[in-house]
mmCIF file of C-alpha atoms in Angstrom:
data_model
loop_
_atom_site.group_PDB
_atom_site.id
_atom_site.type_symbol
_atom_site.label_atom_id
_atom_site.label_comp_id
_atom_site.label_asym_id
_atom_site.label_seq_id
_atom_site.Cartn_x
_atom_site.Cartn_y
_atom_site.Cartn_z
ATOM 1 C CA MET A 1 -2.119 -73.048 -75.506
ATOM 2 C CA ALA A 2 -0.090 -69.973 -75.374
ATOM 3 C CA ASP A 3 0.700 -68.325 -72.220
ATOM 4 C CA ASP A 4 -0.698 -64.575 -72.482
ATOM 5 C CA THR A 5 0.938 -63.594 -69.104
ATOM 6 C CA PRO A 6 2.851 -60.236 -69.638
ATOM 7 C CA SER A 7 6.666 -60.367 -68.854
ATOM 8 C CA PHE A 8 8.194 -57.337 -67.306
ATOM 9 C CA ASP A 9 11.573 -58.865 -67.294
ATOM 10 C CA GLY A 10 14.050 -55.617 -67.924
ATOM 11 C CA TYR A 11 11.467 -53.115 -66.735
ATOM 12 C CA SER A 12 11.851 -51.028 -63.605
ATOM 13 C CA CYS A 13 8.563 -49.724 -61.794
ATOM 14 C CA PRO A 14 8.137 -46.074 -61.487
ATOM 15 C CA LEU A 15 5.633 -46.443 -58.907
ATOM 16 C CA PRO A 16 6.142 -45.667 -55.331
ATOM 17 C CA ILE A 17 7.432 -47.923 -53.121
ATOM 18 C CA ASP A 18 7.114 -47.921 -49.000
ATOM 19 C CA ARG A 19 10.569 -46.341 -48.274
ATOM 20 C CA TYR A 20 13.152 -44.252 -49.504
ATOM 21 C CA PRO A 21 16.358 -43.411 -47.729
ATOM 22 C CA HIS A 22 16.820 -40.058 -49.769
ATOM 23 C CA VAL A 23 14.315 -37.429 -50.944
ATOM 24 C CA LEU A 24 13.393 -37.864 -54.667
ATOM 25 C CA MET A 25 12.179 -35.428 -57.329
ATOM 26 C CA ALA A 26 8.765 -37.447 -57.001
ATOM 27 C CA HIS A 27 8.420 -36.305 -53.176
ATOM 28 C CA GLY A 28 7.557 -32.806 -54.595
ATOM 29 C CA GLY A 29 5.328 -33.876 -57.342
ATOM 30 C CA GLY A 30 2.253 -33.906 -55.737
ATOM 31 C CA GLY A 31 1.511 -37.676 -55.826
ATOM 32 C CA LYS A 32 1.922 -40.698 -53.544
ATOM 33 C CA LEU A 33 5.247 -40.007 -52.661
ATOM 34 C CA THR A 34 4.446 -36.362 -51.475
ATOM 35 C CA HIS A 35 1.822 -37.572 -49.549
ATOM 36 C CA GLU A 36 3.870 -40.337 -47.835
ATOM 37 C CA LEU A 37 6.557 -37.783 -47.555
ATOM 38 C CA ILE A 38 3.836 -35.656 -45.498
ATOM 39 C CA GLU A 39 2.262 -38.583 -43.482
ATOM 40 C CA ARG A 40 5.456 -40.258 -42.493
ATOM 41 C CA VAL A 41 7.818 -36.926 -41.945
ATOM 42 C CA PHE A 42 5.879 -33.880 -41.342
ATOM 43 C CA VAL A 43 2.248 -35.239 -39.613
ATOM 44 C CA PRO A 44 3.855 -37.637 -36.937
ATOM 45 C CA ALA A 45 6.277 -34.622 -36.236
ATOM 46 C CA PHE A 46 4.009 -31.715 -36.038
ATOM 47 C CA ARG A 47 0.530 -33.489 -35.100
ATOM 48 C CA ASN A 48 -1.960 -31.271 -33.306
ATOM 49 C CA ASP A 49 -5.546 -30.723 -33.466
ATOM 50 C CA ASP A 50 -5.357 -27.688 -35.936
ATOM 51 C CA LEU A 51 -3.565 -29.695 -38.559
ATOM 52 C CA ALA A 52 -5.364 -32.698 -38.356
ATOM 53 C CA PRO A 53 -7.887 -31.733 -40.778
ATOM 54 C CA MET A 54 -5.119 -31.672 -43.643
ATOM 55 C CA HIS A 55 -7.032 -28.661 -45.205
ATOM 56 C CA ASP A 56 -5.716 -26.235 -47.823
ATOM 57 C CA GLY A 57 -5.599 -23.850 -44.818
ATOM 58 C CA ALA A 58 -5.844 -23.870 -40.931
ATOM 59 C CA ILE A 59 -8.895 -22.686 -39.572
ATOM 60 C CA LEU A 60 -7.628 -20.793 -36.249
ATOM 61 C CA SER A 61 -9.081 -18.730 -33.396
ATOM 62 C CA PRO A 62 -5.906 -16.549 -32.409
ATOM 63 C CA GLY A 63 -8.269 -15.054 -29.345
ATOM 64 C CA ALA A 64 -8.989 -11.502 -28.382
ATOM 65 C CA GLY A 65 -6.421 -8.561 -28.966
ATOM 66 C CA ARG A 66 -4.301 -7.336 -31.704
ATOM 67 C CA LEU A 67 -2.251 -9.718 -34.006
ATOM 68 C CA ALA A 68 1.366 -9.816 -34.883
ATOM 69 C CA PHE A 69 2.057 -11.600 -38.325
ATOM 70 C CA THR A 70 6.034 -12.324 -39.605
ATOM 71 C CA THR A 71 7.610 -14.733 -42.286
ATOM 72 C CA ASP A 72 11.535 -15.526 -42.467
ATOM 73 C CA SER A 73 13.461 -18.014 -44.690
ATOM 74 C CA TYR A 74 16.661 -20.173 -43.492
ATOM 75 C CA VAL A 75 19.093 -20.970 -45.459
ATOM 76 C CA VAL A 76 22.041 -22.026 -42.936
ATOM 77 C CA HIS A 77 24.704 -24.320 -43.848
ATOM 78 C CA PRO A 78 25.454 -26.724 -42.163
ATOM 79 C CA LEU A 79 22.045 -28.016 -41.518
ATOM 80 C CA PHE A 80 23.476 -29.118 -38.197
ATOM 81 C CA PHE A 81 25.668 -27.516 -35.698
ATOM 82 C CA PRO A 82 26.552 -27.487 -31.949
ATOM 83 C CA GLY A 83 23.714 -26.781 -29.948
ATOM 84 C CA GLY A 84 20.588 -26.881 -32.743
ATOM 85 C CA SER A 85 19.940 -27.232 -36.737
ATOM 86 C CA ILE A 86 18.197 -25.584 -39.316
ATOM 87 C CA GLY A 87 15.177 -26.697 -37.866
ATOM 88 C CA ASP A 88 15.465 -24.950 -34.548
ATOM 89 C CA LEU A 89 16.514 -21.861 -36.001
ATOM 90 C CA ALA A 90 13.414 -22.067 -38.361
ATOM 91 C CA VAL A 91 11.163 -21.890 -35.315
ATOM 92 C CA CYS A 92 12.983 -20.076 -32.651
ATOM 93 C CA GLY A 93 13.500 -17.142 -35.439
ATOM 94 C CA THR A 94 9.995 -16.760 -36.024
ATOM 95 C CA VAL A 95 8.991 -17.363 -32.537
ATOM 96 C CA ASN A 96 11.308 -14.570 -31.554
ATOM 97 C CA ASP A 97 10.377 -12.023 -34.145
ATOM 98 C CA LEU A 98 7.025 -12.245 -33.023
ATOM 99 C CA ALA A 99 8.138 -11.868 -29.426
ATOM 100 C CA MET A 100 9.831 -8.802 -30.472
ATOM 101 C CA CYS A 101 6.474 -7.293 -31.197
ATOM 102 C CA GLY A 102 5.387 -8.178 -27.534
ATOM 103 C CA ALA A 103 3.130 -10.945 -29.009
ATOM 104 C CA THR A 104 2.239 -14.267 -27.280
ATOM 105 C CA PRO A 105 3.385 -16.430 -30.397
ATOM 106 C CA ARG A 106 0.504 -18.817 -31.491
ATOM 107 C CA TYR A 107 0.584 -20.581 -34.635
ATOM 108 C CA LEU A 108 3.496 -21.180 -37.172
ATOM 109 C CA SER A 109 3.243 -22.461 -40.834
ATOM 110 C CA ALA A 110 6.428 -24.315 -42.358
ATOM 111 C CA ALA A 111 7.300 -24.551 -46.021
ATOM 112 C CA PHE A 112 10.217 -26.693 -47.042
ATOM 113 C CA VAL A 113 12.404 -26.495 -50.406
ATOM 114 C CA ILE A 114 14.115 -30.134 -50.352
ATOM 115 C CA GLU A 115 17.149 -30.834 -52.599
ATOM 116 C CA GLU A 116 16.891 -34.029 -54.048
ATOM 117 C CA GLY A 117 18.746 -36.388 -52.516
ATOM 118 C CA LEU A 118 18.561 -35.468 -48.894
ATOM 119 C CA ALA A 119 18.666 -38.156 -46.439
ATOM 120 C CA MET A 120 15.467 -39.049 -45.170
ATOM 121 C CA ALA A 121 16.845 -39.394 -41.642
ATOM 122 C CA ASP A 122 18.073 -35.991 -41.832
ATOM 123 C CA LEU A 123 14.562 -34.507 -43.212
ATOM 124 C CA GLN A 124 13.106 -36.363 -39.884
ATOM 125 C CA ARG A 125 15.850 -34.994 -37.682
ATOM 126 C CA ILE A 126 14.962 -31.476 -38.509
ATOM 127 C CA ALA A 127 11.463 -32.183 -38.706
ATOM 128 C CA ALA A 128 11.687 -33.536 -34.789
ATOM 129 C CA ASP A 129 14.033 -30.602 -33.955
ATOM 130 C CA MET A 130 11.197 -28.237 -35.357
ATOM 131 C CA ARG A 131 8.537 -29.947 -32.822
ATOM 132 C CA ARG A 132 10.798 -29.666 -30.024
ATOM 133 C CA ALA A 133 11.557 -26.004 -30.211
ATOM 134 C CA ALA A 134 7.477 -25.412 -31.035
ATOM 135 C CA ASP A 135 6.722 -27.523 -27.882
ATOM 136 C CA ARG A 136 9.432 -25.416 -26.027
ATOM 137 C CA ALA A 137 7.668 -21.840 -27.166
ATOM 138 C CA GLY A 138 4.401 -23.116 -26.871
ATOM 139 C CA VAL A 139 3.408 -22.910 -30.490
ATOM 140 C CA THR A 140 1.876 -25.017 -32.969
ATOM 141 C CA ILE A 141 3.104 -25.731 -36.665
ATOM 142 C CA VAL A 142 -0.618 -25.759 -38.224
ATOM 143 C CA THR A 143 -0.039 -25.689 -42.305
ATOM 144 C CA GLY A 144 2.772 -25.842 -44.498
ATOM 145 C CA ASP A 145 4.106 -26.742 -48.052
ATOM 146 C CA THR A 146 6.687 -29.060 -49.375
ATOM 147 C CA LYS A 147 8.513 -28.656 -53.018
ATOM 148 C CA VAL A 148 11.830 -30.796 -54.054
ATOM 149 C CA VAL A 149 14.457 -29.107 -56.452
ATOM 150 C CA ASP A 150 16.875 -30.855 -58.805
ATOM 151 C CA ARG A 151 19.859 -31.979 -57.308
ATOM 152 C CA GLY A 152 22.744 -29.253 -56.978
ATOM 153 C CA LYS A 153 20.261 -26.774 -56.990
ATOM 154 C CA GLY A 154 19.311 -26.205 -53.102
ATOM 155 C CA ASP A 155 21.418 -26.629 -50.194
ATOM 156 C CA GLY A 156 20.019 -29.772 -48.410
ATOM 157 C CA VAL A 157 16.863 -27.728 -47.490
ATOM 158 C CA PHE A 158 15.712 -24.213 -47.122
ATOM 159 C CA ILE A 159 12.780 -23.691 -44.594
ATOM 160 C CA THR A 160 10.291 -20.778 -44.576
ATOM 161 C CA THR A 161 8.333 -20.232 -41.280
ATOM 162 C CA SER A 162 5.536 -17.912 -41.027
ATOM 163 C CA GLY A 163 3.881 -17.339 -37.540
ATOM 164 C CA ILE A 164 1.096 -15.223 -35.908
ATOM 165 C CA GLY A 165 0.726 -14.231 -32.365
ATOM 166 C CA VAL A 166 -1.516 -11.949 -30.247
ATOM 167 C CA ILE A 167 -0.376 -8.954 -28.424
ATOM 168 C CA PRO A 168 -1.960 -8.386 -25.147
ATOM 169 C CA THR A 169 -4.117 -4.850 -24.548
ATOM 170 C CA GLY A 170 -1.607 -2.195 -23.422
ATOM 171 C CA VAL A 171 1.491 -3.367 -24.864
ATOM 172 C CA ASP A 172 3.010 -1.134 -27.727
ATOM 173 C CA ILE A 173 6.671 -1.780 -28.613
ATOM 174 C CA ARG A 174 8.193 -0.688 -31.570
ATOM 175 C CA PRO A 175 11.406 1.432 -32.418
ATOM 176 C CA THR A 176 10.155 4.868 -32.682
ATOM 177 C CA ASN A 177 9.164 4.662 -29.223
ATOM 178 C CA MET A 178 12.937 4.744 -28.181
ATOM 179 C CA ARG A 179 13.635 7.887 -26.007
ATOM 180 C CA PRO A 180 16.693 9.494 -24.741
ATOM 181 C CA GLY A 181 17.426 8.148 -21.312
ATOM 182 C CA ASP A 182 16.202 4.646 -22.242
ATOM 183 C CA VAL A 183 18.340 2.070 -20.698
ATOM 184 C CA LEU A 184 20.038 -0.479 -23.448
ATOM 185 C CA ILE A 185 19.711 -4.178 -21.927
ATOM 186 C CA VAL A 186 21.019 -7.395 -23.627
ATOM 187 C CA ASN A 187 20.023 -10.686 -22.013
ATOM 188 C CA GLY A 188 23.337 -12.479 -22.247
ATOM 189 C CA PRO A 189 26.546 -13.067 -23.966
ATOM 190 C CA ILE A 190 26.541 -12.366 -27.673
ATOM 191 C CA ALA A 191 28.359 -13.761 -30.711
ATOM 192 C CA ARG A 192 27.927 -17.380 -29.264
ATOM 193 C CA HIS A 193 25.614 -18.658 -32.091
ATOM 194 C CA GLY A 194 27.514 -17.273 -35.210
ATOM 195 C CA ILE A 195 30.879 -18.753 -33.662
ATOM 196 C CA ALA A 196 29.383 -22.089 -33.132
ATOM 197 C CA ILE A 197 28.328 -22.197 -36.748
ATOM 198 C CA MET A 198 31.386 -20.994 -38.268
ATOM 199 C CA SER A 199 33.400 -23.382 -36.155
ATOM 200 C CA VAL A 200 31.742 -26.609 -37.946
ATOM 201 C CA ARG A 201 31.807 -24.824 -41.250
ATOM 202 C CA GLU A 202 35.162 -24.531 -41.389
ATOM 203 C CA GLY A 203 36.311 -27.484 -39.361
ATOM 204 C CA LEU A 204 37.778 -25.304 -36.745
ATOM 205 C CA SER A 205 38.602 -26.196 -32.998
ATOM 206 C CA PHE A 206 39.125 -23.871 -30.331
ATOM 207 C CA GLY A 207 40.133 -26.054 -27.312
ATOM 208 C CA THR A 208 36.219 -25.902 -26.004
ATOM 209 C CA GLN A 209 33.313 -26.753 -28.194
ATOM 210 C CA ILE A 210 31.385 -23.565 -28.750
ATOM 211 C CA VAL A 211 27.686 -24.269 -28.725
ATOM 212 C CA SER A 212 24.952 -22.322 -30.057
ATOM 213 C CA ASP A 213 22.459 -20.553 -27.930
ATOM 214 C CA THR A 214 19.307 -20.766 -29.984
ATOM 215 C CA ALA A 215 16.470 -20.465 -28.068
ATOM 216 C CA PRO A 216 12.504 -19.089 -28.214
ATOM 217 C CA LEU A 217 12.503 -15.925 -26.200
ATOM 218 C CA ASN A 218 8.510 -15.461 -25.943
ATOM 219 C CA SER A 219 8.601 -16.653 -22.335
ATOM 220 C CA LEU A 220 11.576 -14.443 -21.043
ATOM 221 C CA VAL A 221 9.601 -11.479 -22.796
ATOM 222 C CA THR A 222 6.532 -12.609 -20.788
ATOM 223 C CA VAL A 223 8.454 -11.759 -17.698
ATOM 224 C CA MET A 224 9.929 -8.473 -18.845
ATOM 225 C CA LEU A 225 6.548 -7.286 -19.613
ATOM 226 C CA ALA A 226 5.301 -8.047 -16.207
ATOM 227 C CA ALA A 227 7.900 -5.780 -14.778
ATOM 228 C CA CYS A 228 7.495 -3.334 -17.106
ATOM 229 C CA PRO A 229 4.445 -3.339 -19.278
ATOM 230 C CA SER A 230 5.319 -0.174 -20.876
ATOM 231 C CA LEU A 231 8.790 -1.523 -22.452
ATOM 232 C CA HIS A 232 10.161 0.982 -25.515
ATOM 233 C CA VAL A 233 11.701 -1.427 -27.929
ATOM 234 C CA LEU A 234 12.617 -4.931 -28.394
ATOM 235 C CA ARG A 235 14.636 -6.425 -31.161
ATOM 236 C CA ASP A 236 16.625 -9.693 -31.494
ATOM 237 C CA PRO A 237 20.409 -9.226 -33.008
ATOM 238 C CA THR A 238 20.427 -11.576 -35.861
ATOM 239 C CA ARG A 239 21.823 -10.998 -39.053
ATOM 240 C CA GLY A 240 24.794 -8.150 -38.648
ATOM 241 C CA GLY A 241 24.682 -8.605 -35.033
ATOM 242 C CA VAL A 242 24.390 -6.127 -31.851
ATOM 243 C CA ALA A 243 26.123 -3.530 -33.969
ATOM 244 C CA SER A 244 23.909 -3.334 -37.008
ATOM 245 C CA THR A 245 20.675 -3.736 -34.746
ATOM 246 C CA MET A 246 21.580 -0.753 -32.458
ATOM 247 C CA ASN A 247 22.315 1.303 -35.972
ATOM 248 C CA GLU A 248 18.729 0.432 -37.147
ATOM 249 C CA LEU A 249 17.009 1.301 -34.076
ATOM 250 C CA ALA A 250 18.893 4.692 -33.756
ATOM 251 C CA ALA A 251 17.798 5.500 -37.402
ATOM 252 C CA GLN A 252 14.331 4.429 -36.969
ATOM 253 C CA SER A 253 13.943 6.278 -33.777
ATOM 254 C CA GLY A 254 16.356 9.488 -34.587
ATOM 255 C CA THR A 255 17.981 9.088 -31.225
ATOM 256 C CA GLY A 256 21.754 8.572 -30.500
ATOM 257 C CA ILE A 257 23.078 5.348 -28.838
ATOM 258 C CA GLU A 258 26.098 5.086 -26.484
ATOM 259 C CA LEU A 259 27.451 1.370 -25.649
ATOM 260 C CA ASP A 260 29.846 0.601 -23.101
ATOM 261 C CA GLU A 261 32.332 -2.159 -24.359
ATOM 262 C CA THR A 262 33.198 -3.226 -20.724
ATOM 263 C CA ALA A 263 29.535 -4.003 -19.965
ATOM 264 C CA ILE A 264 28.775 -6.205 -22.922
ATOM 265 C CA PRO A 265 29.068 -9.636 -21.992
ATOM 266 C CA ILE A 266 31.370 -12.045 -24.109
ATOM 267 C CA ASP A 267 32.340 -15.659 -23.227
ATOM 268 C CA ASP A 268 36.138 -15.822 -23.201
ATOM 269 C CA GLU A 269 36.179 -18.370 -25.780
ATOM 270 C CA VAL A 270 33.872 -16.838 -28.132
ATOM 271 C CA ARG A 271 36.094 -13.467 -27.880
ATOM 272 C CA GLY A 272 39.182 -15.750 -28.283
ATOM 273 C CA ALA A 273 37.599 -17.402 -31.460
ATOM 274 C CA CYS A 274 36.574 -13.800 -32.693
ATOM 275 C CA GLU A 275 40.205 -12.976 -32.531
ATOM 276 C CA ILE A 276 41.690 -15.751 -34.158
ATOM 277 C CA LEU A 277 39.055 -15.412 -37.014
ATOM 278 C CA GLY A 278 39.662 -11.540 -37.289
ATOM 279 C CA PHE A 279 35.654 -10.922 -36.320
ATOM 280 C CA ASP A 280 34.353 -8.270 -34.458
ATOM 281 C CA PRO A 281 31.926 -9.673 -32.067
ATOM 282 C CA LEU A 282 29.795 -6.639 -32.261
ATOM 283 C CA TYR A 283 29.107 -8.084 -35.917
ATOM 284 C CA VAL A 284 28.798 -11.811 -35.441
ATOM 285 C CA ALA A 285 25.013 -13.218 -35.732
ATOM 286 C CA ASN A 286 23.021 -14.369 -32.627
ATOM 287 C CA GLU A 287 20.137 -16.443 -31.737
ATOM 288 C CA GLY A 288 18.627 -16.640 -28.453
ATOM 289 C CA LYS A 289 19.392 -13.082 -27.727
ATOM 290 C CA LEU A 290 17.386 -9.852 -27.421
ATOM 291 C CA ILE A 291 18.154 -6.156 -26.884
ATOM 292 C CA ALA A 292 15.590 -4.122 -24.853
ATOM 293 C CA ALA A 293 15.287 -0.214 -24.789
ATOM 294 C CA VAL A 294 13.847 0.225 -21.408
ATOM 295 C CA PRO A 295 12.608 3.547 -19.394
ATOM 296 C CA PRO A 296 15.258 4.436 -16.747
ATOM 297 C CA GLY A 297 12.808 4.160 -14.184
ATOM 298 C CA ALA A 298 12.183 0.435 -14.678
ATOM 299 C CA ALA A 299 15.624 -0.967 -15.757
ATOM 300 C CA ASP A 300 16.546 -2.126 -12.413
ATOM 301 C CA ALA A 301 13.077 -4.214 -12.100
ATOM 302 C CA VAL A 302 13.461 -5.480 -15.735
ATOM 303 C CA LEU A 303 17.068 -6.621 -15.357
ATOM 304 C CA ALA A 304 15.988 -8.290 -11.859
ATOM 305 C CA ALA A 305 13.200 -10.084 -13.730
ATOM 306 C CA MET A 306 15.647 -11.324 -16.646
ATOM 307 C CA ARG A 307 18.233 -12.525 -14.140
ATOM 308 C CA ALA A 308 15.618 -14.756 -12.577
ATOM 309 C CA HIS A 309 14.910 -16.532 -15.668
ATOM 310 C CA PRO A 310 17.064 -18.870 -17.421
ATOM 311 C CA LEU A 311 17.148 -17.212 -20.776
ATOM 312 C CA GLY A 312 18.393 -13.806 -19.032
ATOM 313 C CA ALA A 313 20.572 -15.031 -16.037
ATOM 314 C CA ARG A 314 23.477 -13.102 -17.452
ATOM 315 C CA ALA A 315 21.475 -9.903 -18.265
ATOM 316 C CA ALA A 316 23.375 -6.741 -18.591
ATOM 317 C CA ALA A 317 22.977 -3.051 -19.134
ATOM 318 C CA ILE A 318 25.309 -1.943 -22.113
ATOM 319 C CA GLY A 319 24.280 1.539 -22.963
ATOM 320 C CA ARG A 320 21.872 3.959 -23.188
ATOM 321 C CA VAL A 321 20.109 6.399 -25.572
ATOM 322 C CA VAL A 322 20.877 9.845 -25.805
ATOM 323 C CA SER A 323 19.713 13.097 -27.710
ATOM 324 C CA GLU A 324 23.067 13.910 -29.128
ATOM 325 C CA HIS A 325 24.389 12.542 -32.383
ATOM 326 C CA PRO A 326 21.020 11.331 -33.415
ATOM 327 C CA SER A 327 21.077 8.065 -35.734
ATOM 328 C CA ILE A 328 24.836 7.619 -34.521
ATOM 329 C CA VAL A 329 25.999 4.663 -32.368
ATOM 330 C CA THR A 330 29.214 5.209 -30.524
ATOM 331 C CA LEU A 331 31.214 2.954 -28.330
ATOM 332 C CA ARG A 332 33.217 3.774 -25.157
ATOM 333 C CA SER A 333 36.463 1.616 -25.436
ATOM 334 C CA SER A 334 37.979 -0.241 -22.250
ATOM 335 C CA ILE A 335 40.648 2.436 -22.188
ATOM 336 C CA GLY A 336 37.864 5.110 -22.246
ATOM 337 C CA SER A 337 38.342 6.217 -25.891
ATOM 338 C CA MET A 338 35.169 6.758 -28.151
ATOM 339 C CA ARG A 339 34.523 5.425 -31.649
ATOM 340 C CA ILE A 340 31.529 5.260 -33.991
ATOM 341 C CA VAL A 341 30.127 1.752 -34.686
ATOM 342 C CA ASP A 342 28.648 1.853 -38.247
ATOM 343 C CA MET A 343 26.050 -0.804 -39.978
ATOM 344 C CA LEU A 344 27.837 -3.918 -41.480
ATOM 345 C CA SER A 345 29.144 -3.617 -44.319
ATOM 346 C CA GLY A 346 29.242 -6.354 -47.021
ATOM 347 C CA GLU A 347 28.645 -9.967 -46.662
ATOM 348 C CA GLN A 348 27.826 -11.230 -43.012
ATOM 349 C CA LEU A 349 29.396 -14.619 -42.219
ATOM 350 C CA PRO A 350 27.984 -16.988 -41.392
ATOM 351 C CA ARG A 351 24.219 -16.070 -42.853
ATOM 352 C CA ILE A 352 21.331 -17.692 -40.783
ATOM 353 C CA CYS A 353 18.407 -16.581 -42.181
#
């Protein structure tokens, strides 16, 4: 009697198996591998009650008050750098955008565009970084999306995060609130994040490793608002650095800005790296930094509150808002001369979002 058992010798099985060391196109195909990716990477990393139903959308109770809503995409290279990763950036950046509105961040979404071939271990590390950053900020990641693109059509992984926060009653923070006489305050040394990324991207060594200061700033904003509920403006000087942020605020408010170069905190190793690379630290990207425009009568109280917080220990008043030269930013140099500080022109390096 003939044996009817089929032979599969010479065939390869396209069906999912348990584990893959790298991301495949099928991980974005919506089938079993997509579900395995979500269940084995993202659900363990982001686990929370609002995510657990795995519905098409999250059903939330954000609480009373006005809502702030924001979204941003992150395309940083390299994916990992001293002091952080694209995962940290994606969470902290969106949390900080909400905090700059005076909002208490509550919920985030996370959408991933993953390049085929990305090491699964790297994706798991990025997800773990996102969870730690979310825990630190007191937010939960409640929904998301996953797509995979062909090898060579991405840069490892791109992440888009959106966030919802609640603005407490009485808080009204916006650029048009800025007034002549306001004191401009920064929460610490600038340009550290941009130089940290540049050092690993270009393989540069500056004697001392420069570590990114990426951080969620919502807890710092909370103590600032407690000291001065009528804060006029908050802004995080990310792309384009402090110089571009100041120009945006001056243009949006129709006021002038005068900065004091000697008052702007810059760490020696960052300043040295900028001199070597030919960068003006005023234009270097930041994360974990904010600029505040504070009514003059409240400036001392806000500075004291900031300096009592770990993320504001080196806060400094760096300038003031004036009625002269509206929409123009000037800088008084260390030798007393004045110059105009213009908006960033051309491509900014490194790009962080």
